[in-house]
Amino acid sequence: VVAELTKMAEEALPKWGLAMHSKVKLLNLSENATFLAQDAANGHEIVIRMQRRGYSSKEAIRSELAWIEALRNSHTVNTAAPVSCTDGEYIASLKSGNEERLAVAFEKLEGHEPDLSQSDLPHWFEILGRITAKLHAQARAWQYPKWFSRRRWDYEGIIGEHAYWGSWRDAQGMDEKTAELFSQVLEVVKPKVLAFGTSVDRFGVIHGDLRATNLLVDGDKLQLLDFDDMGFGYFLFDFGAALSFMEQSKEAPILASSWVRGYESVRTLSAEEKAMLPVFSILRRLELCAWCGSHSEVPFAKAQGVQITKDSVRLCESFLDGTYLKEEEIQDVCVA
C-alpha cells in the first residue's frame, strides 16, 4: 500500500508545479497518507495529504479549506496555508491503477511536535487552551458559506450506534467485563451530554483533534495542523481531544489545569462547563478505543490498541467513582 500511495504522490507532483523526480517522503500513514515533497528544481517543499477513501467528500474538504482560510485571514491561529494546483483548484484527484484518492497540499511549516516527556508540556497546554478559546470565539462569530458541509460530532457521531469512528464494542482487547464497564460509563455520560445541549454558545465548528501530534512548536509559537476531523461539535470536546492518549498519565490533571488556565485567559468557563470537562474527556477516550478497533491496520492502533483499552478500564472506574479529573483537582492545580 505504501509503495502504491508513494507512486501516486510522485506522479501527481506536476499538479502542484513541482518537477518530476522531485523527492517524496512519507511523513505519516494513519487514516490519511501524508507526504513531504521537495522540488528537485528549487528545493521548495510542500506537504501533500492523500485522503482515505470514503471519509470526506470533495465538498467537505472544500469546507475545511474555507475555515482554514478564514482562520488565517483573521489571524486567529498559526496554521499552514493550502497550496493550489496549477489549474487553480485546491483539491486534486489522484489515480494509479484501481486506486483513486482525493488530495490537498499545504505549505510546510517549521517546528516540531511538543515533547510529551518534557517539563514544559504544561506551558504548551496553557498556550493551546488560549488558542482554542480564540478558535471557538472565531467559530461563534463566523458566517460560514451556505454550501459549507462537515460531519456532526454530537453524541451519536462520537460514540452512538453509527459513530464515525466505529463502535466502542469493537475496541481491541474487549471482553464482557470491560464492555459492561464502558456501558455503565456511557449510561452516565449520555444524559449529561444530551442535557448540556447544542446551543450556539456550546456547539459549533471545532477542530476536533487538537492532540499533541497535530501541534508544531516553533520557538515560542504554537501552530495547529490537520483540520481533517473538523466539523460541528461541542466546543469542550476540543478539551477532550487535547488530552488524547495521555488521559492515563499522572500528568493529566496538570495538563488539564494548564489548558483551562489558558482558555480562561480568553473566555471564562461556567461552573456547568467545568463540570463537563471530565465527561467530554472520558467520552473522547472511549471514542479513541473505538478508533483503534476500527483502524487495527494502522501501525499505532495495531501496536497500542489493546493497552489503550486496558488503561481505559482504570479511567472508567475512576470516572464512575468521581475521581477522574475532578473539578476540585483541576482547580487546586490552577490555584497552585
Short mmCIF file of N, CA and C in Angstrom, two decimals, residues 177-285:
data_model
loop_
_atom_site.label_atom_id
_atom_site.label_comp_id
_atom_site.label_asym_id
_atom_site.label_seq_id
_atom_site.Cartn_x
_atom_site.Cartn_y
_atom_site.Cartn_z
N LYS A 177 -16.54 -8.18 30.63
CA LYS A 177 -16.45 -7.31 31.80
C LYS A 177 -16.16 -5.86 31.41
N THR A 178 -15.23 -5.69 30.46
CA THR A 178 -14.88 -4.35 30.00
C THR A 178 -16.06 -3.70 29.29
N ALA A 179 -16.76 -4.47 28.48
CA ALA A 179 -17.93 -3.95 27.77
C ALA A 179 -18.99 -3.46 28.75
N GLU A 180 -19.18 -4.20 29.84
CA GLU A 180 -20.17 -3.80 30.84
C GLU A 180 -19.74 -2.50 31.52
N LEU A 181 -18.45 -2.37 31.80
CA LEU A 181 -17.94 -1.16 32.44
C LEU A 181 -18.12 0.05 31.52
N PHE A 182 -17.72 -0.09 30.25
CA PHE A 182 -17.86 1.01 29.30
C PHE A 182 -19.32 1.41 29.16
N SER A 183 -20.19 0.41 29.13
CA SER A 183 -21.63 0.66 29.02
C SER A 183 -22.15 1.46 30.22
N GLN A 184 -21.67 1.12 31.40
CA GLN A 184 -22.07 1.84 32.62
C GLN A 184 -21.64 3.31 32.54
N VAL A 185 -20.43 3.53 32.04
CA VAL A 185 -19.94 4.90 31.90
C VAL A 185 -20.83 5.69 30.94
N LEU A 186 -21.17 5.08 29.82
CA LEU A 186 -21.98 5.78 28.83
C LEU A 186 -23.40 6.03 29.34
N GLU A 187 -23.88 5.18 30.22
CA GLU A 187 -25.19 5.42 30.82
C GLU A 187 -25.19 6.68 31.68
N VAL A 188 -24.02 7.02 32.21
CA VAL A 188 -23.87 8.26 32.97
C VAL A 188 -23.60 9.43 32.04
N VAL A 189 -22.75 9.20 31.06
CA VAL A 189 -22.31 10.26 30.15
C VAL A 189 -23.42 10.75 29.24
N LYS A 190 -24.16 9.83 28.64
CA LYS A 190 -25.14 10.23 27.61
C LYS A 190 -26.14 11.26 28.10
N PRO A 191 -26.83 11.03 29.23
CA PRO A 191 -27.80 12.05 29.68
C PRO A 191 -27.14 13.38 30.01
N LYS A 192 -25.91 13.35 30.52
CA LYS A 192 -25.22 14.61 30.82
C LYS A 192 -24.93 15.40 29.55
N VAL A 193 -24.46 14.69 28.52
CA VAL A 193 -24.14 15.35 27.25
C VAL A 193 -25.41 15.87 26.58
N LEU A 194 -26.46 15.06 26.56
CA LEU A 194 -27.70 15.49 25.93
C LEU A 194 -28.33 16.68 26.67
N ALA A 195 -28.22 16.67 28.00
CA ALA A 195 -28.75 17.79 28.78
C ALA A 195 -27.92 19.05 28.57
N PHE A 196 -26.62 18.88 28.38
CA PHE A 196 -25.73 20.02 28.12
C PHE A 196 -26.17 20.74 26.86
N GLY A 197 -26.55 19.98 25.87
CA GLY A 197 -27.19 20.55 24.69
C GLY A 197 -26.27 21.07 23.61
N THR A 198 -26.89 21.56 22.55
CA THR A 198 -26.17 22.01 21.36
C THR A 198 -26.53 23.45 21.00
N SER A 199 -26.73 24.29 22.02
CA SER A 199 -26.99 25.70 21.75
C SER A 199 -25.74 26.33 21.12
N VAL A 200 -25.91 27.46 20.45
CA VAL A 200 -24.83 28.04 19.66
C VAL A 200 -23.63 28.45 20.51
N ASP A 201 -23.84 28.65 21.81
CA ASP A 201 -22.70 29.02 22.67
C ASP A 201 -21.90 27.80 23.11
N ARG A 202 -22.45 26.61 22.86
CA ARG A 202 -21.80 25.38 23.30
C ARG A 202 -21.42 24.44 22.17
N PHE A 203 -21.96 24.68 21.00
CA PHE A 203 -21.82 23.73 19.90
C PHE A 203 -21.65 24.52 18.61
N GLY A 204 -20.57 24.22 17.89
CA GLY A 204 -20.30 24.93 16.64
C GLY A 204 -19.12 24.30 15.93
N VAL A 205 -18.49 25.03 15.05
CA VAL A 205 -17.36 24.50 14.29
C VAL A 205 -16.15 24.32 15.23
N ILE A 206 -15.62 23.10 15.26
CA ILE A 206 -14.46 22.78 16.11
C ILE A 206 -13.38 22.08 15.28
N HIS A 207 -12.17 22.11 15.80
CA HIS A 207 -11.07 21.37 15.15
C HIS A 207 -11.28 19.88 15.31
N GLY A 208 -11.60 19.44 16.53
CA GLY A 208 -11.95 18.05 16.78
C GLY A 208 -10.80 17.09 17.04
N ASP A 209 -9.55 17.55 16.85
CA ASP A 209 -8.43 16.61 17.04
C ASP A 209 -7.16 17.36 17.42
N LEU A 210 -7.29 18.24 18.43
CA LEU A 210 -6.15 19.07 18.83
C LEU A 210 -5.23 18.34 19.80
N ARG A 211 -4.78 17.15 19.42
CA ARG A 211 -3.84 16.41 20.25
C ARG A 211 -2.42 16.78 19.87
N ALA A 212 -1.47 16.31 20.66
CA ALA A 212 -0.09 16.77 20.52
C ALA A 212 0.49 16.52 19.13
N THR A 213 0.10 15.41 18.48
CA THR A 213 0.67 15.11 17.16
C THR A 213 0.19 16.07 16.08
N ASN A 214 -0.82 16.88 16.39
CA ASN A 214 -1.31 17.87 15.43
C ASN A 214 -0.89 19.29 15.79
N LEU A 215 0.17 19.38 16.62
CA LEU A 215 0.72 20.67 17.01
C LEU A 215 2.18 20.75 16.59
N LEU A 216 2.61 21.95 16.29
CA LEU A 216 4.02 22.19 15.97
C LEU A 216 4.53 23.36 16.80
N VAL A 217 5.63 23.13 17.50
CA VAL A 217 6.29 24.18 18.27
C VAL A 217 7.41 24.77 17.43
N ASP A 218 7.36 26.09 17.25
CA ASP A 218 8.42 26.79 16.52
C ASP A 218 8.84 27.99 17.36
N GLY A 219 9.92 27.83 18.11
CA GLY A 219 10.33 28.88 19.04
C GLY A 219 9.30 29.04 20.14
N ASP A 220 8.74 30.24 20.26
CA ASP A 220 7.69 30.47 21.26
C ASP A 220 6.30 30.41 20.65
N LYS A 221 6.21 29.89 19.44
CA LYS A 221 4.95 29.86 18.69
C LYS A 221 4.40 28.45 18.62
N LEU A 222 3.08 28.31 18.81
CA LEU A 222 2.41 27.02 18.68
C LEU A 222 1.52 27.07 17.45
N GLN A 223 1.72 26.10 16.55
CA GLN A 223 0.99 26.06 15.29
C GLN A 223 0.08 24.83 15.26
N LEU A 224 -1.09 24.97 14.63
CA LEU A 224 -2.06 23.89 14.55
C LEU A 224 -2.02 23.25 13.18
N LEU A 225 -2.15 21.92 13.16
CA LEU A 225 -2.15 21.17 11.91
C LEU A 225 -3.41 20.32 11.80
N ASP A 226 -3.62 19.78 10.63
CA ASP A 226 -4.57 18.69 10.36
C ASP A 226 -6.00 18.99 10.82
N PHE A 227 -6.72 19.72 9.99
CA PHE A 227 -8.12 20.04 10.25
C PHE A 227 -9.05 19.00 9.62
N ASP A 228 -8.52 17.83 9.32
CA ASP A 228 -9.28 16.81 8.61
C ASP A 228 -10.51 16.32 9.38
N ASP A 229 -10.48 16.39 10.71
CA ASP A 229 -11.61 15.93 11.52
C ASP A 229 -12.50 17.08 12.00
N MET A 230 -12.27 18.28 11.49
CA MET A 230 -13.09 19.40 11.90
C MET A 230 -14.55 19.16 11.52
N GLY A 231 -15.43 19.79 12.27
CA GLY A 231 -16.85 19.65 11.98
C GLY A 231 -17.65 20.40 13.02
N PHE A 232 -18.94 20.15 13.05
CA PHE A 232 -19.80 20.77 14.05
C PHE A 232 -19.80 19.89 15.30
N GLY A 233 -19.38 20.46 16.42
CA GLY A 233 -19.29 19.66 17.64
C GLY A 233 -19.37 20.51 18.89
N TYR A 234 -19.31 19.85 20.03
CA TYR A 234 -19.27 20.55 21.31
C TYR A 234 -17.92 21.24 21.43
N PHE A 235 -17.93 22.54 21.74
CA PHE A 235 -16.67 23.26 21.86
C PHE A 235 -15.75 22.59 22.88
N LEU A 236 -16.30 22.11 23.99
CA LEU A 236 -15.47 21.50 25.03
C LEU A 236 -14.94 20.12 24.64
N PHE A 237 -15.41 19.59 23.52
CA PHE A 237 -14.83 18.33 23.04
C PHE A 237 -13.38 18.54 22.63
N ASP A 238 -13.03 19.78 22.25
CA ASP A 238 -11.63 20.08 21.93
C ASP A 238 -10.74 19.91 23.15
N PHE A 239 -11.30 20.07 24.35
CA PHE A 239 -10.54 19.78 25.57
C PHE A 239 -10.24 18.29 25.65
N GLY A 240 -11.24 17.47 25.46
CA GLY A 240 -11.04 16.02 25.50
C GLY A 240 -10.03 15.57 24.47
N ALA A 241 -10.10 16.17 23.27
CA ALA A 241 -9.17 15.80 22.20
C ALA A 241 -7.74 16.17 22.55
N ALA A 242 -7.56 17.29 23.25
CA ALA A 242 -6.20 17.73 23.61
C ALA A 242 -5.50 16.70 24.49
N LEU A 243 -6.24 16.01 25.35
CA LEU A 243 -5.66 15.02 26.25
C LEU A 243 -5.54 13.63 25.63
N SER A 244 -5.90 13.50 24.38
CA SER A 244 -5.92 12.19 23.71
C SER A 244 -4.67 11.37 23.97
N PHE A 245 -4.89 10.12 24.41
CA PHE A 245 -3.84 9.13 24.67
C PHE A 245 -2.94 9.49 25.85
N MET A 246 -3.27 10.58 26.56
CA MET A 246 -2.50 10.96 27.74
C MET A 246 -3.36 10.95 29.00
N GLU A 247 -4.63 10.55 28.86
CA GLU A 247 -5.56 10.58 29.99
C GLU A 247 -5.08 9.72 31.16
N GLN A 248 -4.33 8.64 30.85
CA GLN A 248 -3.91 7.71 31.90
C GLN A 248 -2.64 8.16 32.61
N SER A 249 -1.99 9.22 32.12
CA SER A 249 -0.73 9.65 32.72
C SER A 249 -0.97 10.43 34.01
N LYS A 250 -0.01 10.39 34.89
CA LYS A 250 -0.15 11.11 36.17
C LYS A 250 -0.14 12.61 35.97
N GLU A 251 0.35 13.05 34.79
CA GLU A 251 0.38 14.49 34.50
C GLU A 251 -0.95 15.00 33.96
N ALA A 252 -1.91 14.12 33.69
CA ALA A 252 -3.16 14.54 33.05
C ALA A 252 -3.86 15.68 33.79
N PRO A 253 -4.01 15.62 35.12
CA PRO A 253 -4.67 16.74 35.81
C PRO A 253 -3.91 18.06 35.66
N ILE A 254 -2.58 17.99 35.62
CA ILE A 254 -1.77 19.20 35.45
C ILE A 254 -1.98 19.77 34.04
N LEU A 255 -1.97 18.89 33.04
CA LEU A 255 -2.19 19.34 31.67
C LEU A 255 -3.59 19.91 31.51
N ALA A 256 -4.57 19.25 32.13
CA ALA A 256 -5.95 19.74 32.08
C ALA A 256 -6.05 21.12 32.70
N SER A 257 -5.40 21.29 33.84
CA SER A 257 -5.42 22.58 34.53
C SER A 257 -4.77 23.67 33.70
N SER A 258 -3.67 23.33 33.07
CA SER A 258 -2.97 24.29 32.22
C SER A 258 -3.84 24.73 31.06
N TRP A 259 -4.53 23.76 30.46
CA TRP A 259 -5.43 24.06 29.34
C TRP A 259 -6.54 25.01 29.80
N VAL A 260 -7.13 24.72 30.95
CA VAL A 260 -8.22 25.55 31.49
C VAL A 260 -7.71 26.96 31.79
N ARG A 261 -6.52 27.04 32.38
CA ARG A 261 -5.94 28.35 32.70
C ARG A 261 -5.78 29.18 31.42
N GLY A 262 -5.26 28.55 30.38
CA GLY A 262 -5.09 29.25 29.11
C GLY A 262 -6.42 29.65 28.50
N TYR A 263 -7.38 28.74 28.52
CA TYR A 263 -8.69 29.01 27.94
C TYR A 263 -9.35 30.19 28.64
N GLU A 264 -9.27 30.18 29.98
CA GLU A 264 -9.95 31.23 30.75
C GLU A 264 -9.24 32.58 30.69
N SER A 265 -8.06 32.62 30.13
CA SER A 265 -7.41 33.91 29.89
C SER A 265 -8.11 34.65 28.75
N VAL A 266 -8.94 33.91 27.99
CA VAL A 266 -9.69 34.49 26.87
C VAL A 266 -11.19 34.52 27.18
N ARG A 267 -11.69 33.40 27.70
CA ARG A 267 -13.13 33.29 27.99
C ARG A 267 -13.33 32.47 29.25
N THR A 268 -14.09 33.00 30.20
CA THR A 268 -14.36 32.30 31.45
C THR A 268 -15.32 31.15 31.21
N LEU A 269 -15.00 30.00 31.77
CA LEU A 269 -15.88 28.84 31.70
C LEU A 269 -16.83 28.86 32.89
N SER A 270 -18.09 28.55 32.64
CA SER A 270 -19.06 28.50 33.72
C SER A 270 -18.82 27.26 34.58
N ALA A 271 -19.43 27.24 35.76
CA ALA A 271 -19.31 26.07 36.63
C ALA A 271 -19.86 24.83 35.93
N GLU A 272 -20.93 25.00 35.18
CA GLU A 272 -21.51 23.86 34.45
C GLU A 272 -20.54 23.35 33.39
N GLU A 273 -19.88 24.26 32.69
CA GLU A 273 -18.92 23.86 31.66
C GLU A 273 -17.74 23.13 32.29
N LYS A 274 -17.23 23.63 33.40
CA LYS A 274 -16.10 22.97 34.06
C LYS A 274 -16.47 21.57 34.54
N ALA A 275 -17.70 21.43 35.00
CA ALA A 275 -18.16 20.12 35.46
C ALA A 275 -18.24 19.12 34.31
N MET A 276 -18.36 19.63 33.08
CA MET A 276 -18.47 18.75 31.91
C MET A 276 -17.12 18.35 31.33
N LEU A 277 -16.04 18.96 31.79
CA LEU A 277 -14.72 18.63 31.23
C LEU A 277 -14.36 17.16 31.39
N PRO A 278 -14.52 16.55 32.59
CA PRO A 278 -14.24 15.11 32.70
C PRO A 278 -15.17 14.27 31.83
N VAL A 279 -16.39 14.73 31.64
CA VAL A 279 -17.36 13.99 30.81
C VAL A 279 -16.90 13.95 29.36
N PHE A 280 -16.51 15.10 28.83
CA PHE A 280 -16.06 15.12 27.44
C PHE A 280 -14.72 14.41 27.28
N SER A 281 -13.90 14.41 28.32
CA SER A 281 -12.62 13.70 28.24
C SER A 281 -12.83 12.19 28.19
N ILE A 282 -13.69 11.66 29.05
CA ILE A 282 -13.91 10.21 29.04
C ILE A 282 -14.65 9.79 27.79
N LEU A 283 -15.51 10.67 27.28
CA LEU A 283 -16.21 10.39 26.02
C LEU A 283 -15.20 10.28 24.89
N ARG A 284 -14.25 11.19 24.86
CA ARG A 284 -13.20 11.14 23.84
C ARG A 284 -12.37 9.86 23.99
N ARG A 285 -12.07 9.48 25.23
CA ARG A 285 -11.26 8.29 25.45
C ARG A 285 -11.97 7.05 24.88
#
